[in-house]
PDB file of C-alpha atoms in Angstrom:
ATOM      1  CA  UNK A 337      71.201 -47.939 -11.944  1.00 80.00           C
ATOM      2  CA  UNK A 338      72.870 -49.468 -15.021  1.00 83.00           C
ATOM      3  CA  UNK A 339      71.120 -49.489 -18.442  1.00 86.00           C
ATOM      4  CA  UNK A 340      72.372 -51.417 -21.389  1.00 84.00           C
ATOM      5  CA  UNK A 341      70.385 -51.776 -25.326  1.00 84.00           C
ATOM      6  CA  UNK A 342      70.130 -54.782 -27.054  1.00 79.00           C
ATOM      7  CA  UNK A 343      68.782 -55.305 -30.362  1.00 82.00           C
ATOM      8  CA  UNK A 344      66.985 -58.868 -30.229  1.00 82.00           C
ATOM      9  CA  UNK A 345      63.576 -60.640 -31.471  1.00 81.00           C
ATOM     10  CA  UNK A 346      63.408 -62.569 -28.757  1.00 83.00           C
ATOM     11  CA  UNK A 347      62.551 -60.871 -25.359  1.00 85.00           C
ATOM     12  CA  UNK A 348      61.243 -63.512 -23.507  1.00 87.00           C
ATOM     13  CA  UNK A 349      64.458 -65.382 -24.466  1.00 86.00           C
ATOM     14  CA  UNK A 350      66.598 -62.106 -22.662  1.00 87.00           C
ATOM     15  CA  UNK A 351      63.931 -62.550 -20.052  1.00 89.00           C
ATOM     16  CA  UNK A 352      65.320 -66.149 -19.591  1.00 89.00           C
ATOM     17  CA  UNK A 353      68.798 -64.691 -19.593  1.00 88.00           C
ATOM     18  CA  UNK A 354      68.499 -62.314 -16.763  1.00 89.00           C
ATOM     19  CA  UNK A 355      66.643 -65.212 -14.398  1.00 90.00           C
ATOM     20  CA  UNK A 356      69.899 -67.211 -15.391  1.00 89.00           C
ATOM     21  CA  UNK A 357      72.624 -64.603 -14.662  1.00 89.00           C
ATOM     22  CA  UNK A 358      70.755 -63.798 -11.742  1.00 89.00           C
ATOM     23  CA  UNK A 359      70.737 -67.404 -10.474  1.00 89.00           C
ATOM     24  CA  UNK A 360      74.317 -68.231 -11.419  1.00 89.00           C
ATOM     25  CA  UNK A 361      75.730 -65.208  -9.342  1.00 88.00           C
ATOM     26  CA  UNK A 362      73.853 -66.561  -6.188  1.00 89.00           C
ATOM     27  CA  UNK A 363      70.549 -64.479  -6.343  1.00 90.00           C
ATOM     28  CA  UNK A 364      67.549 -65.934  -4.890  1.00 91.00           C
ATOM     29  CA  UNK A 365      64.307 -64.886  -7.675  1.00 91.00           C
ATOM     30  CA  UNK A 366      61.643 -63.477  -5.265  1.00 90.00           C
ATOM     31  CA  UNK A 367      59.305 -62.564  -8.244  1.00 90.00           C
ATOM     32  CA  UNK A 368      59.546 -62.655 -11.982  1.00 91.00           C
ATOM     33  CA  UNK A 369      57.087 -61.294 -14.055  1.00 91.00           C
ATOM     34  CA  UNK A 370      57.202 -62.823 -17.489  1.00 89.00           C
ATOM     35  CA  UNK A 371      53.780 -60.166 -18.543  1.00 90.00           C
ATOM     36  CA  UNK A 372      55.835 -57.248 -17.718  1.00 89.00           C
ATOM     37  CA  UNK A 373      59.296 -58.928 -17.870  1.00 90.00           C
ATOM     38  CA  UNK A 374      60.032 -57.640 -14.410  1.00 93.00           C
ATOM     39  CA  UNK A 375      62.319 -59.945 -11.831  1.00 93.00           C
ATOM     40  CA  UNK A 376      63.223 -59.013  -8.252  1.00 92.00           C
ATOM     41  CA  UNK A 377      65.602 -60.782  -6.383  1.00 92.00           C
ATOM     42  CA  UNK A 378      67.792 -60.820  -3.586  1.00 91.00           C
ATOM     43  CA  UNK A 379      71.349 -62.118  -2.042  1.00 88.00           C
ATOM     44  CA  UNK A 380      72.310 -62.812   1.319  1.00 85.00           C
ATOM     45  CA  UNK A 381      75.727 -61.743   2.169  1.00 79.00           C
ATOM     46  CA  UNK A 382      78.385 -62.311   4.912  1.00 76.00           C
ATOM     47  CA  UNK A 383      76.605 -61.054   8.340  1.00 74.00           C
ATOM     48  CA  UNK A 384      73.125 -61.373   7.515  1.00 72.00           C
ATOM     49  CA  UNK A 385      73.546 -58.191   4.735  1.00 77.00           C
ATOM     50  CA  UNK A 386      71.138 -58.330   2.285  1.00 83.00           C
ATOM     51  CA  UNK A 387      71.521 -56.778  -1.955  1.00 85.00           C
ATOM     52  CA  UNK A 388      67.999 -56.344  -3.666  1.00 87.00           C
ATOM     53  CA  UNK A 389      68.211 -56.819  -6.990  1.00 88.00           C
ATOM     54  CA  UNK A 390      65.627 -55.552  -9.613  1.00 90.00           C
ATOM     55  CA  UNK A 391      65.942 -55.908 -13.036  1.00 91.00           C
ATOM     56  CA  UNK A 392      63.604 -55.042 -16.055  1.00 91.00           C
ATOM     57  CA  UNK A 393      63.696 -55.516 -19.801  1.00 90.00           C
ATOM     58  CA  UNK A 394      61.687 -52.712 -21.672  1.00 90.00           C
ATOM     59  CA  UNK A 395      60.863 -53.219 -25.096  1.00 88.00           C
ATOM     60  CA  UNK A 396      61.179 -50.553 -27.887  1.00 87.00           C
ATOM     61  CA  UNK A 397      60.407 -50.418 -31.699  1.00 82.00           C
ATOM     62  CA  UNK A 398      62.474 -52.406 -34.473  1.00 83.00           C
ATOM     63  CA  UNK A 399      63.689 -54.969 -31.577  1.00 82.00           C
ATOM     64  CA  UNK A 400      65.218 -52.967 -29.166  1.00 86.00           C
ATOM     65  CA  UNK A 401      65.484 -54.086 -25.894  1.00 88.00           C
ATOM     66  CA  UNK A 402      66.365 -51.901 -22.742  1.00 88.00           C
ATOM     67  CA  UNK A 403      67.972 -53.658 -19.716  1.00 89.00           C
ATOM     68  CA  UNK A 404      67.696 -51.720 -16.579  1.00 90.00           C
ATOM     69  CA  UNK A 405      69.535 -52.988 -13.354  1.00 89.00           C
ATOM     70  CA  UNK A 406      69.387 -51.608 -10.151  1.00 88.00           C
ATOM     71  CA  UNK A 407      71.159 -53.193  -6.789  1.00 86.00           C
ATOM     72  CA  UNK A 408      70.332 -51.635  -3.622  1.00 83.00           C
ATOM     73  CA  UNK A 409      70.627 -52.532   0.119  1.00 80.00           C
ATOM     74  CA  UNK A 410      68.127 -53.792   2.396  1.00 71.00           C
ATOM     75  CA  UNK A 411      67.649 -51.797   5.457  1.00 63.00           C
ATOM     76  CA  UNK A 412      67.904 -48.548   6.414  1.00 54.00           C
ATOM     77  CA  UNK A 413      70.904 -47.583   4.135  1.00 58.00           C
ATOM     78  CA  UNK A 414      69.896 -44.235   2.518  1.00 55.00           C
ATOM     79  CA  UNK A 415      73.234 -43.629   0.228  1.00 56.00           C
ATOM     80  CA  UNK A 416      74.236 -46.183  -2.827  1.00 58.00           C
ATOM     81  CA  UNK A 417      77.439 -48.265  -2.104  1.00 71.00           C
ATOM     82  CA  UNK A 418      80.226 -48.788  -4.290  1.00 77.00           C
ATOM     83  CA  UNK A 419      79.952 -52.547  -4.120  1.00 79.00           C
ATOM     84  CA  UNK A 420      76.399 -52.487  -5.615  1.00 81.00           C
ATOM     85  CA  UNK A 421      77.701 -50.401  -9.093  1.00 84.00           C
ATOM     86  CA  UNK A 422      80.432 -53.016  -8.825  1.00 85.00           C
ATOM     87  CA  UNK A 423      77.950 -55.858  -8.416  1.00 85.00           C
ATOM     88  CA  UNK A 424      75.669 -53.961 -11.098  1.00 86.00           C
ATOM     89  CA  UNK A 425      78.253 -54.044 -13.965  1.00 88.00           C
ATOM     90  CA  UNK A 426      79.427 -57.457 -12.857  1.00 88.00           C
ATOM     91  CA  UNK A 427      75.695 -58.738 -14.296  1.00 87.00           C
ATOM     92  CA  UNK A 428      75.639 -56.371 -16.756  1.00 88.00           C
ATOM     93  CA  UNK A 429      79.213 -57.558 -18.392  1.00 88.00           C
ATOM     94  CA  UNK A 430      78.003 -61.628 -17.773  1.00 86.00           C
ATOM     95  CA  UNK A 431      74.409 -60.679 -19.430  1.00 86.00           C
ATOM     96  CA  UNK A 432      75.750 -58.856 -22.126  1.00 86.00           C
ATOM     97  CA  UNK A 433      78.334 -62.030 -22.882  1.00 84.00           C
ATOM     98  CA  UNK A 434      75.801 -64.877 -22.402  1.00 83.00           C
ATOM     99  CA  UNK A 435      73.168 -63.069 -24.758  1.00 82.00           C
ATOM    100  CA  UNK A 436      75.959 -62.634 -27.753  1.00 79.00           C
ATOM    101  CA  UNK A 437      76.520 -66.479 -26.881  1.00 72.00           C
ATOM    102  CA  UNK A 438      80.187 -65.964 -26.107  1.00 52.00           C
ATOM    103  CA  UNK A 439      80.137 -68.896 -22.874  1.00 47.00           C
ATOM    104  CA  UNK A 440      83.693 -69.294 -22.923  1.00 52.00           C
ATOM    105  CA  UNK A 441      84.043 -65.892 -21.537  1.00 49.00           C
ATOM    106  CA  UNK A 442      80.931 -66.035 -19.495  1.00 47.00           C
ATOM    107  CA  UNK A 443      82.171 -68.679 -17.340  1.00 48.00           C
ATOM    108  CA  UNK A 444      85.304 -66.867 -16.534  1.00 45.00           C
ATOM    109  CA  UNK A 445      82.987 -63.638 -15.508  1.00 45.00           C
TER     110      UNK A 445
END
């Protein structure tokens, strides 16, 4: 599980954001919660292997804003893969870019 801090009014707005990164790196959104700012989602890989995604945005005093993102496998796969802390800092780096409006760099991500 990755966790990255943002300070920023707007947390529906990084709400947004994640449903965005999460779409543009081929996630399907199974649920989003805009209440609790909550979205799971899920990818479909080579060979019928499937990533679970889950990401929420915690809020915190004086505009903080707490990203937590977990990838995990669906199935019986006990043990995390390396692939899925690859994938994990993969959306953390392109949500991280897209939020301090840097596209440029986001579309080479």
């Amino acid at each position: 599980m990755r966790r990255v801090t943002f300070i920023q009014e707007d947390c529906q707005g990084v709400f947004d954001t994640v449903r965005q990164v999460l779409e543009d790196h081929g996630f399907d959104v199974l649920y989003a919660d805009r209440y609790h700012l909550e979205v799971e989602a899920m990818k479909v890989e080579r060979l019928g292997r499937k990533k679970h995604m889950s990401v929420r945005v915690i809020e915190f005093k004086n505009n903080e804003l707490e990203v937590s993102i977990e990838v995990r496998n669906m199935g019986l796969e006990i043990k995390r893969n390396k692939r899925n802390d690859l994938l994990e800092a993969k959306i953390e780096r392109a949500l991280t870019l897209l939020i301090r409006k840097d596209r440029k760099s986001y579309s080479a991500a």
